[in-house]
mmCIF file of C-alpha atoms and ligand atoms in Angstrom:
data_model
loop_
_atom_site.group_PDB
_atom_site.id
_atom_site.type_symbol
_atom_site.label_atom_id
_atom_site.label_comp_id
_atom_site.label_asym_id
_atom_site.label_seq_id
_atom_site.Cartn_x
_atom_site.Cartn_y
_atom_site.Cartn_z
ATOM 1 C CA UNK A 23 -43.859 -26.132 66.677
ATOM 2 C CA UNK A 24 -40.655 -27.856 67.076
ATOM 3 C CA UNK A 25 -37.774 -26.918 69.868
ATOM 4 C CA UNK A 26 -34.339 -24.929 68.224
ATOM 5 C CA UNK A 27 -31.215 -25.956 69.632
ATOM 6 C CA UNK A 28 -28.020 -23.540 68.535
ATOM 7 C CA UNK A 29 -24.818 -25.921 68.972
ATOM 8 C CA UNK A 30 -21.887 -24.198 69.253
ATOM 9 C CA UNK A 31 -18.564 -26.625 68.638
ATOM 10 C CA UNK A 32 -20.720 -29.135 66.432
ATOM 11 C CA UNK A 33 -17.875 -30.514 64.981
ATOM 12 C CA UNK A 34 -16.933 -31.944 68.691
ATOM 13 C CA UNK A 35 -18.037 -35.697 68.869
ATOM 14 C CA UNK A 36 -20.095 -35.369 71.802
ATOM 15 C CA UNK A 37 -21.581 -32.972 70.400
ATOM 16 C CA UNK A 38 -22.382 -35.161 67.112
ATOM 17 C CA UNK A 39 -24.124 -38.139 69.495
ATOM 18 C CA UNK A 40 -25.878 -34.974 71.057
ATOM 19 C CA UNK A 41 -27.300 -33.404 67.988
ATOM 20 C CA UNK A 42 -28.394 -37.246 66.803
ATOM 21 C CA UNK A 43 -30.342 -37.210 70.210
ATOM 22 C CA UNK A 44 -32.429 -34.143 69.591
ATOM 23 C CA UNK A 45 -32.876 -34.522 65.978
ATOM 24 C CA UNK A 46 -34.569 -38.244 66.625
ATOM 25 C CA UNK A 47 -37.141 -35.901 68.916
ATOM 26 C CA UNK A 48 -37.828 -33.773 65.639
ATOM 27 C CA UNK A 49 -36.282 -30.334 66.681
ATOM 28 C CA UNK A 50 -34.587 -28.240 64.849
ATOM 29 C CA UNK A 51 -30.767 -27.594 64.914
ATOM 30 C CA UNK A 52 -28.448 -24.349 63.858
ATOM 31 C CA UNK A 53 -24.856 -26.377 63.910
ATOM 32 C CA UNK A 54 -22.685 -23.793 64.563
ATOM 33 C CA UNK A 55 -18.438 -24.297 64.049
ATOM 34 C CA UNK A 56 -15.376 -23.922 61.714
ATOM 35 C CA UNK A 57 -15.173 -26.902 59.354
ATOM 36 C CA UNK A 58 -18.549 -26.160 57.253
ATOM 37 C CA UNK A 59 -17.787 -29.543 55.486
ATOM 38 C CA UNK A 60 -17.952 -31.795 58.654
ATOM 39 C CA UNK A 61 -20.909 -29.628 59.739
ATOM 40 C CA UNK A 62 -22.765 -30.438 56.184
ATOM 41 C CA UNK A 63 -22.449 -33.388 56.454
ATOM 42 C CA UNK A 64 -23.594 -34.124 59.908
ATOM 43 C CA UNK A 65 -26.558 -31.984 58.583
ATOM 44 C CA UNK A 66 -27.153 -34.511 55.744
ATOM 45 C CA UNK A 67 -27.554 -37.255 58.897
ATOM 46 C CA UNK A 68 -29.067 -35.214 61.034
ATOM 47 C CA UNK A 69 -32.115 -34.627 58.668
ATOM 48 C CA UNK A 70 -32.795 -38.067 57.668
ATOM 49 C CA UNK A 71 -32.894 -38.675 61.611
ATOM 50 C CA UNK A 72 -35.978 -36.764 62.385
ATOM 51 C CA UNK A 73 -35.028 -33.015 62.492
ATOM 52 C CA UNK A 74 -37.454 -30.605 61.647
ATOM 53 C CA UNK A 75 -34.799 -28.331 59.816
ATOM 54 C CA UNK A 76 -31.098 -28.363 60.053
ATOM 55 C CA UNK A 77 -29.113 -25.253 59.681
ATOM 56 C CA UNK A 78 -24.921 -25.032 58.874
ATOM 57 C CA UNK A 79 -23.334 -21.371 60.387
ATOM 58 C CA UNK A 80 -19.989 -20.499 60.550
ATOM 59 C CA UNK A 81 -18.546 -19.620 64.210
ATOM 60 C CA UNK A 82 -15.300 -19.067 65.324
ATOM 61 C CA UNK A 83 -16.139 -17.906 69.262
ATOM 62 C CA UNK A 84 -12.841 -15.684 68.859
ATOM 63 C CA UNK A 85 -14.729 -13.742 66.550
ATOM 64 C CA UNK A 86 -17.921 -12.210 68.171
ATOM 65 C CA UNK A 87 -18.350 -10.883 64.458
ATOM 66 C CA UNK A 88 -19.747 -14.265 63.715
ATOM 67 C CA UNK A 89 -22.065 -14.214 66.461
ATOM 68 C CA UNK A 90 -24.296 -11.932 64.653
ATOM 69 C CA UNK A 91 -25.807 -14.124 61.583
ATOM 70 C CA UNK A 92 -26.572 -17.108 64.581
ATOM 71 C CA UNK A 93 -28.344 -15.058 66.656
ATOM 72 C CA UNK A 94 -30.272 -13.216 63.666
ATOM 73 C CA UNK A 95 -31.241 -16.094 62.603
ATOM 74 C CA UNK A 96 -32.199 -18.038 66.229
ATOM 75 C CA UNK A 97 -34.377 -14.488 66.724
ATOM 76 C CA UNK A 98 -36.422 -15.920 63.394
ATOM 77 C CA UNK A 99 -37.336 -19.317 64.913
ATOM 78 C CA UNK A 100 -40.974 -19.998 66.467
ATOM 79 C CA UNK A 101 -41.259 -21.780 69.667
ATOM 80 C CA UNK A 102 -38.320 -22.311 72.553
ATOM 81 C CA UNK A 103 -34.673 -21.607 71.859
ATOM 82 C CA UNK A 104 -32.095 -23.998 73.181
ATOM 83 C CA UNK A 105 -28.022 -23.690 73.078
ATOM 84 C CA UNK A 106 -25.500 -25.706 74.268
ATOM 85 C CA UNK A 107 -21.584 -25.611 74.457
ATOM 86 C CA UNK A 108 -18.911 -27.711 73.548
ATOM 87 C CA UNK A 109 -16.255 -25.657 72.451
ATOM 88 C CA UNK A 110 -12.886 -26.085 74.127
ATOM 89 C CA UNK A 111 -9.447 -26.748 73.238
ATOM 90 C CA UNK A 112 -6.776 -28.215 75.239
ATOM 91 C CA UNK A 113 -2.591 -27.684 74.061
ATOM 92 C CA UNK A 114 -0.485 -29.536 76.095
ATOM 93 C CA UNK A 115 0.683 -27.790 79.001
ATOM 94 C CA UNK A 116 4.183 -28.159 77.867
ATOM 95 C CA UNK A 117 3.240 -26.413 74.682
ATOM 96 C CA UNK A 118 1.856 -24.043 76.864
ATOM 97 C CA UNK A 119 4.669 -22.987 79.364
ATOM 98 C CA UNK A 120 6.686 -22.655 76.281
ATOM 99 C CA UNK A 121 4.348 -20.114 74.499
ATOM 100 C CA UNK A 122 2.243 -18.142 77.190
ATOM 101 C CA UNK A 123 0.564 -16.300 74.641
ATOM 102 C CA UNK A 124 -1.382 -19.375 73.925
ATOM 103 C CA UNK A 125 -3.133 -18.306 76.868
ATOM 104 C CA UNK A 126 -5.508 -16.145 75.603
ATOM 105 C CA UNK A 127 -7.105 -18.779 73.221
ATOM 106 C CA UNK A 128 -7.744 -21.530 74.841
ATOM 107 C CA UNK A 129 -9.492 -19.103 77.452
ATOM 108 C CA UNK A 130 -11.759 -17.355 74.647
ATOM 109 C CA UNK A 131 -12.538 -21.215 73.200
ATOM 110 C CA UNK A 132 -13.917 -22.641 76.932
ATOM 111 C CA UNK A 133 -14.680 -19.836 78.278
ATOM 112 C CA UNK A 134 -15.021 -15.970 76.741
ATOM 113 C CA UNK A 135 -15.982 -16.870 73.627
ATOM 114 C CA UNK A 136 -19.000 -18.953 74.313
ATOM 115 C CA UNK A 137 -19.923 -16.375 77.374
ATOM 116 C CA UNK A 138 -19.723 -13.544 74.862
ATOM 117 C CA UNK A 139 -22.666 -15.571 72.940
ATOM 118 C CA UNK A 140 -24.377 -16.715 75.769
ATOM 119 C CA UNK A 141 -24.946 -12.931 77.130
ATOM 120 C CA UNK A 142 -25.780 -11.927 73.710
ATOM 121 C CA UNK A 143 -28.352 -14.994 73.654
ATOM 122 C CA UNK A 144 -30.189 -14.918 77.336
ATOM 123 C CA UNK A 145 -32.585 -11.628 76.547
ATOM 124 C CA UNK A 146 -34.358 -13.507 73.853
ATOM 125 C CA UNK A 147 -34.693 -16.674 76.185
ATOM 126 C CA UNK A 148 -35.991 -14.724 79.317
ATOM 127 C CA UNK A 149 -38.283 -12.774 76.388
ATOM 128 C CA UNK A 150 -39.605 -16.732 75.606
ATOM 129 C CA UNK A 151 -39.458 -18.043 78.873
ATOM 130 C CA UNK A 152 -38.010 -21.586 78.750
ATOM 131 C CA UNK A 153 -35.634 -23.437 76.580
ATOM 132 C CA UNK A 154 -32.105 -24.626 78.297
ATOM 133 C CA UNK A 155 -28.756 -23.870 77.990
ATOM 134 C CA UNK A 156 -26.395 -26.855 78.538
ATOM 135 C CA UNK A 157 -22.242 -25.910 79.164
ATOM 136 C CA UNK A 158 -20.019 -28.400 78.316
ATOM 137 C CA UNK A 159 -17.044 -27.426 81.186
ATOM 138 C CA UNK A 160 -14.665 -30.368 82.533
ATOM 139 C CA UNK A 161 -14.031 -32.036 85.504
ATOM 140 C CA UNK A 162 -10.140 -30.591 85.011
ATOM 141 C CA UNK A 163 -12.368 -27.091 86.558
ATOM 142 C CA UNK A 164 -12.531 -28.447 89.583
ATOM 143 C CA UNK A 165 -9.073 -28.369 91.124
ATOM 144 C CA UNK A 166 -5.860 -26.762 89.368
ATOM 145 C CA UNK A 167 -3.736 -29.951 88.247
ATOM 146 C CA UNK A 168 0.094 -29.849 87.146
ATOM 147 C CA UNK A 169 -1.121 -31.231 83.670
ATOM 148 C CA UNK A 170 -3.427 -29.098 82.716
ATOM 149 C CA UNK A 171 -4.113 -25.926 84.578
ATOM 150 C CA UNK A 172 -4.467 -22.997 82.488
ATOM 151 C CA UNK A 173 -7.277 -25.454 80.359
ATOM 152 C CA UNK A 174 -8.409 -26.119 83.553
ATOM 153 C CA UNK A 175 -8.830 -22.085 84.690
ATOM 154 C CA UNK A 176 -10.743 -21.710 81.366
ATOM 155 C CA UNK A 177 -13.285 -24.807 82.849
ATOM 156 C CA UNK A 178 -13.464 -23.317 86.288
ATOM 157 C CA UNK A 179 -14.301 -19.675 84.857
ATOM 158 C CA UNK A 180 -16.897 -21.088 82.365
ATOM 159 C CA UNK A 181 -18.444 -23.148 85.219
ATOM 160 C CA UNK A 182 -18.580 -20.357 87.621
ATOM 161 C CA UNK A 183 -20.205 -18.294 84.307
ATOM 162 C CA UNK A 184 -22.461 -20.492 84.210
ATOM 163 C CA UNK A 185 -23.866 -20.841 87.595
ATOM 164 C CA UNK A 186 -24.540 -17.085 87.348
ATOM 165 C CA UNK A 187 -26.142 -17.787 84.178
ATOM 166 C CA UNK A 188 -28.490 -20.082 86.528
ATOM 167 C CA UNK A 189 -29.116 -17.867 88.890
ATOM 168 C CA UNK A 190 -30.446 -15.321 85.905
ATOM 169 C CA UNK A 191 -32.118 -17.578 83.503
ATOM 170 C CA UNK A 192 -34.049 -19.667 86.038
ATOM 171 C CA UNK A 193 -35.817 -16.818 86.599
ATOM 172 C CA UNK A 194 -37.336 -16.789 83.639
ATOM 173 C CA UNK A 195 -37.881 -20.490 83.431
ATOM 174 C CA UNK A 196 -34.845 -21.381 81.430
ATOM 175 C CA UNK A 197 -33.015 -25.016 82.879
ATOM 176 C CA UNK A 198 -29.148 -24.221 82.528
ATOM 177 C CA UNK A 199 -27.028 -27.261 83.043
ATOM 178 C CA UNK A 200 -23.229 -27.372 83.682
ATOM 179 C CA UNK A 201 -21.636 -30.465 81.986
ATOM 180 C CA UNK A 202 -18.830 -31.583 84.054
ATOM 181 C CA UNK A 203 -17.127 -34.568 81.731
ATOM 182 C CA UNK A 204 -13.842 -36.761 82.903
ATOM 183 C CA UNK A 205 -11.972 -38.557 79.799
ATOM 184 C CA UNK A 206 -14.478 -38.821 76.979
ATOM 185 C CA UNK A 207 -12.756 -40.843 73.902
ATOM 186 C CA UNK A 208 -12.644 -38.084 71.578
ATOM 187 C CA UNK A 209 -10.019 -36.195 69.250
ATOM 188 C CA UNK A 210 -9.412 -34.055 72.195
ATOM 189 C CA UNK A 211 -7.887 -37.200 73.806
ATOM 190 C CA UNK A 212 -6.288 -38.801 71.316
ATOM 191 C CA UNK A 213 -3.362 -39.572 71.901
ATOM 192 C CA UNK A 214 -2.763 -39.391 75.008
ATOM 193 C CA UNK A 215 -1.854 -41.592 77.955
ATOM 194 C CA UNK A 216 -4.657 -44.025 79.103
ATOM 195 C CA UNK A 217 -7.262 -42.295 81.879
ATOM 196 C CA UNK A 218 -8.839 -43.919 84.385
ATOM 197 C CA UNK A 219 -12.994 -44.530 83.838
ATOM 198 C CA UNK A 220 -12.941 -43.625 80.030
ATOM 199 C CA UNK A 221 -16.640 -42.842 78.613
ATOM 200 C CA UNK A 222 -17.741 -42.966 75.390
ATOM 201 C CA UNK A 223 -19.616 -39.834 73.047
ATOM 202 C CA UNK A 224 -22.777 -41.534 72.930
ATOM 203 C CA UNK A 225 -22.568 -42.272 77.001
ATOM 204 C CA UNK A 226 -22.102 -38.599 77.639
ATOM 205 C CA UNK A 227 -24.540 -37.304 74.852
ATOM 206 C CA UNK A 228 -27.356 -39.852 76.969
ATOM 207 C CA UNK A 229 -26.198 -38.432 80.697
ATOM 208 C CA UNK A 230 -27.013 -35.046 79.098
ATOM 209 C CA UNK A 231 -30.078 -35.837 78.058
ATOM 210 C CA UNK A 232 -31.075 -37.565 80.597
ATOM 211 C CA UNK A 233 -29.545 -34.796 83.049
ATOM 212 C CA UNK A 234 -32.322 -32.459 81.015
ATOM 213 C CA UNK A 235 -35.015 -34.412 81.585
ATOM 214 C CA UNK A 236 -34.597 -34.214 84.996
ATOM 215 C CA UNK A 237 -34.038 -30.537 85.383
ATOM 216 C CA UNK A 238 -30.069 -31.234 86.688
ATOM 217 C CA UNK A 239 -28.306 -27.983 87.691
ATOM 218 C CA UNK A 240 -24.274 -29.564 87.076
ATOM 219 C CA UNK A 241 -23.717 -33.231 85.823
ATOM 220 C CA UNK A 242 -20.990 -35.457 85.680
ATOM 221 C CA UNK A 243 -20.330 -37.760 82.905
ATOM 222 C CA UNK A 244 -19.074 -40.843 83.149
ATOM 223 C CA UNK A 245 -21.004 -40.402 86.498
ATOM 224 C CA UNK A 246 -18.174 -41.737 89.190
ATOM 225 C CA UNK A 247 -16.439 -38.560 88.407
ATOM 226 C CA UNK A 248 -18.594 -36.986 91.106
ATOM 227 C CA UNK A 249 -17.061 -39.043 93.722
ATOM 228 C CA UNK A 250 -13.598 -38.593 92.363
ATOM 229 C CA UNK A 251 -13.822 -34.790 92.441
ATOM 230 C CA UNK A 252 -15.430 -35.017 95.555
ATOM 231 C CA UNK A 253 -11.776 -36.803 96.855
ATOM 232 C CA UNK A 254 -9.891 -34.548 94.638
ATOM 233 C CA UNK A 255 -11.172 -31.053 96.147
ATOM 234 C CA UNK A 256 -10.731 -32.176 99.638
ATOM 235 C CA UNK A 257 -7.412 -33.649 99.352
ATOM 236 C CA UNK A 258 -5.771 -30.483 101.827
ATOM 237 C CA UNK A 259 -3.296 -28.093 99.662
ATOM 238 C CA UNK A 260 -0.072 -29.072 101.355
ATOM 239 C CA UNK A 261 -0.392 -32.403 99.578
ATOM 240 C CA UNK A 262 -2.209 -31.711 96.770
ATOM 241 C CA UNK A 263 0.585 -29.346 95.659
ATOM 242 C CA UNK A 264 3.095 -32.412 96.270
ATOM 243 C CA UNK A 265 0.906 -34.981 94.085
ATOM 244 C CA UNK A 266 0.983 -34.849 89.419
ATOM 245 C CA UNK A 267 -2.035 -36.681 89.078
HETATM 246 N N1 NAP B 24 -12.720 -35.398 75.449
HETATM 247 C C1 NAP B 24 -12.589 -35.240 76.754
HETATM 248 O O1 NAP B 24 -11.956 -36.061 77.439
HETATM 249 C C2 NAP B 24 -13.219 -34.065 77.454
HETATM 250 C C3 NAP B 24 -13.191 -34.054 78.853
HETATM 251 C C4 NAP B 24 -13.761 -32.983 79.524
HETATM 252 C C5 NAP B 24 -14.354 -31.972 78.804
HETATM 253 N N2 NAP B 24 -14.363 -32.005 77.442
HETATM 254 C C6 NAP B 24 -14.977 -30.901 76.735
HETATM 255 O O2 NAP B 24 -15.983 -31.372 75.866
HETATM 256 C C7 NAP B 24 -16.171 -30.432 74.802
HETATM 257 C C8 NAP B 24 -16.167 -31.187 73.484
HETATM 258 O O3 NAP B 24 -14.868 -31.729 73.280
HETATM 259 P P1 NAP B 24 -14.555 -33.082 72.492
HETATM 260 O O4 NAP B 24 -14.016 -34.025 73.462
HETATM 261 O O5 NAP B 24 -15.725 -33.467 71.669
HETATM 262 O O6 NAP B 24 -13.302 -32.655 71.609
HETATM 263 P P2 NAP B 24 -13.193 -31.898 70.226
HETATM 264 O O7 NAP B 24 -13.651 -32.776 69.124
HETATM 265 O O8 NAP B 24 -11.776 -31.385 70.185
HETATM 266 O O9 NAP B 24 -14.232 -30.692 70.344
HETATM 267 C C9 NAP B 24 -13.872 -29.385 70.586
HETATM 268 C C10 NAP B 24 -14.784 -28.521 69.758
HETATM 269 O O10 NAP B 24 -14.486 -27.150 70.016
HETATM 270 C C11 NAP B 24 -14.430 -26.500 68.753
HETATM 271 N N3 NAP B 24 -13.646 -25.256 68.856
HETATM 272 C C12 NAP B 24 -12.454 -25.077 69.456
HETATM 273 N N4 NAP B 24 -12.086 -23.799 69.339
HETATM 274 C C13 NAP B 24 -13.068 -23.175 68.634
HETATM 275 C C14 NAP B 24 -13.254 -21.835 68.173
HETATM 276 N N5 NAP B 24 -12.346 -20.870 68.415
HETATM 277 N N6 NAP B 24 -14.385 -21.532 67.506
HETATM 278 C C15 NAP B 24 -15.305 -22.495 67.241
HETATM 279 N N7 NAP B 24 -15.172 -23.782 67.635
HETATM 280 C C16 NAP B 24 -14.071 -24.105 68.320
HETATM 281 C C17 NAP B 24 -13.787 -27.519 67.831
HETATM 282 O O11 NAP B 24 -13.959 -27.135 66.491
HETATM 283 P P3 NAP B 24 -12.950 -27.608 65.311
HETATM 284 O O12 NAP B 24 -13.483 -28.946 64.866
HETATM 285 O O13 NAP B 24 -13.104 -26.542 64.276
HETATM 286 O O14 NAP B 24 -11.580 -27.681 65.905
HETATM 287 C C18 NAP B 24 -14.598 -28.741 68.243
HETATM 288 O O15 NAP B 24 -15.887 -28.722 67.654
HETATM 289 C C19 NAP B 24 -15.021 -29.411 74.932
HETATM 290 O O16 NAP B 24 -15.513 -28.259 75.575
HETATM 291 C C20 NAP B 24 -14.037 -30.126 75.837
HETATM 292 O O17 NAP B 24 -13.235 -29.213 76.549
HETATM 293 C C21 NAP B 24 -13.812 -33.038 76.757
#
């Protein structure tokens, strides 16, 4: 009987490297997103990888409407039920201060939007026992930066959702994993200036796995990031609020 994982964002690129990862172990996969072309055709790849079955669903996470088909159909699978986030979006700041209704989104994509599934989700895991639940957040949750704050409010929120999550789940045997990524070369960073220790896709889809294998409660990927944040939370407020890194 082979694992499910739900992937909610599976158009994201680390997402992509992640779904390669668990379809070479044979488990099945309900990609979950908006582009239902991209998400085809990652199924088409994804199949002649190893996965059991591969499933395409449409999800916009500021639409709870099209939560209900996903977790119909996750309720219909046989053996342990996985999910794991990487939804997020990220306008500039600028674009931001300019439009403060913006707001709202980019909290429902990190953060509201993926809870709103994730509560809907965690009866039928305690119910089965197991299974994890990995949350993509960002290292950006860690300390309120000129650059990128109200993104980084949406990480902190979904971080501090999911340690709560944690406390719940693991009660029922369920491993949930906060994600804590620094730059990842992706579309989400295209563009933009050059960032100091740069990872890969494939480097953070293999420190999640490897974070689930070893029953990790929050990782960081690339992994120096811990020690950055470490520096960054305890640099003292008075000069923090001086500094734009
Ligand atoms: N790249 C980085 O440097 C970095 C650093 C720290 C954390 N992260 C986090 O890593 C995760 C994956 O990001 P990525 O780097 O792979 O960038 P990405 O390609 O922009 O991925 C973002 C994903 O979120 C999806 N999404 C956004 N709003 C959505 C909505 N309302 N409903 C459904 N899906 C929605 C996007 O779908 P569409 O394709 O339809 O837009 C896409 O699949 C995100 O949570 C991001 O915040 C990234």
């Amino acid at each position: 009987m082979s694992d499910t994982w739900i992937i909610l964002g599976a158009t994201s690129a680390i997402a992509r490297a992640f779904m390669r990862d668990r379809a070479e172990t044979g488990a099945t996969l309900i990609l979950c997103g908006r582009d239902m072309d991209d998400m085809k055709a990652s199924a088409a790849d994804l199949h002649a990888r190893g996965a059991a079955d591969v499933h395409v669903m449409a999800l916009d996470v500021r639409n709870a409407k099209t939560f209900t088909p996903i977790l119909d159909l996750a309720a219909n699978q046989h053996g342990m039920l996985n999910a794991a986030v990487f939804t997020g979006s990220m306008p500039d700041q600028a674009v931001i201060d300019a439009d403060p209704s913006l707001i709202d989104g980019v909290i429902m994509d990190s953060f509201t939007g993926p809870a709103q599934f994730l509560q809907r989700l965690a009866p039928m895991m305690e119910v089965r026992g197991g299974g994890a639940v990995v949350g993509v957040g960002s290292v950006a949750g860690d300390r309120g930066r000129l650059g990128n704050y109200v993104y980084g409010a949406a990480k902190a929120g979904f971080a501090t959702y999911m340690s709560g999550l944690r406390n719940r789940l693991g009660r029922s045997g369920v491993h949930v994993m906060t994600v804590k990524p620094g730059p990842v070369d992706t579309a989400m960073t295209w563009g933009l200036d050059s960032m100091p220790f740069m990872t890969t896709p494939d480097a953070a889809a293999h420190d999640i796995s490897k974070g689930l294998r070893k029953g990790r409660n929050v990782i960081y990927t690339a992994g120096i990031w811990r020690l950055v944040m470490l520096v960054i939370r305890n640099v003292p407020e008075p000069i923090f609020k001086k500094l734009s890194i």
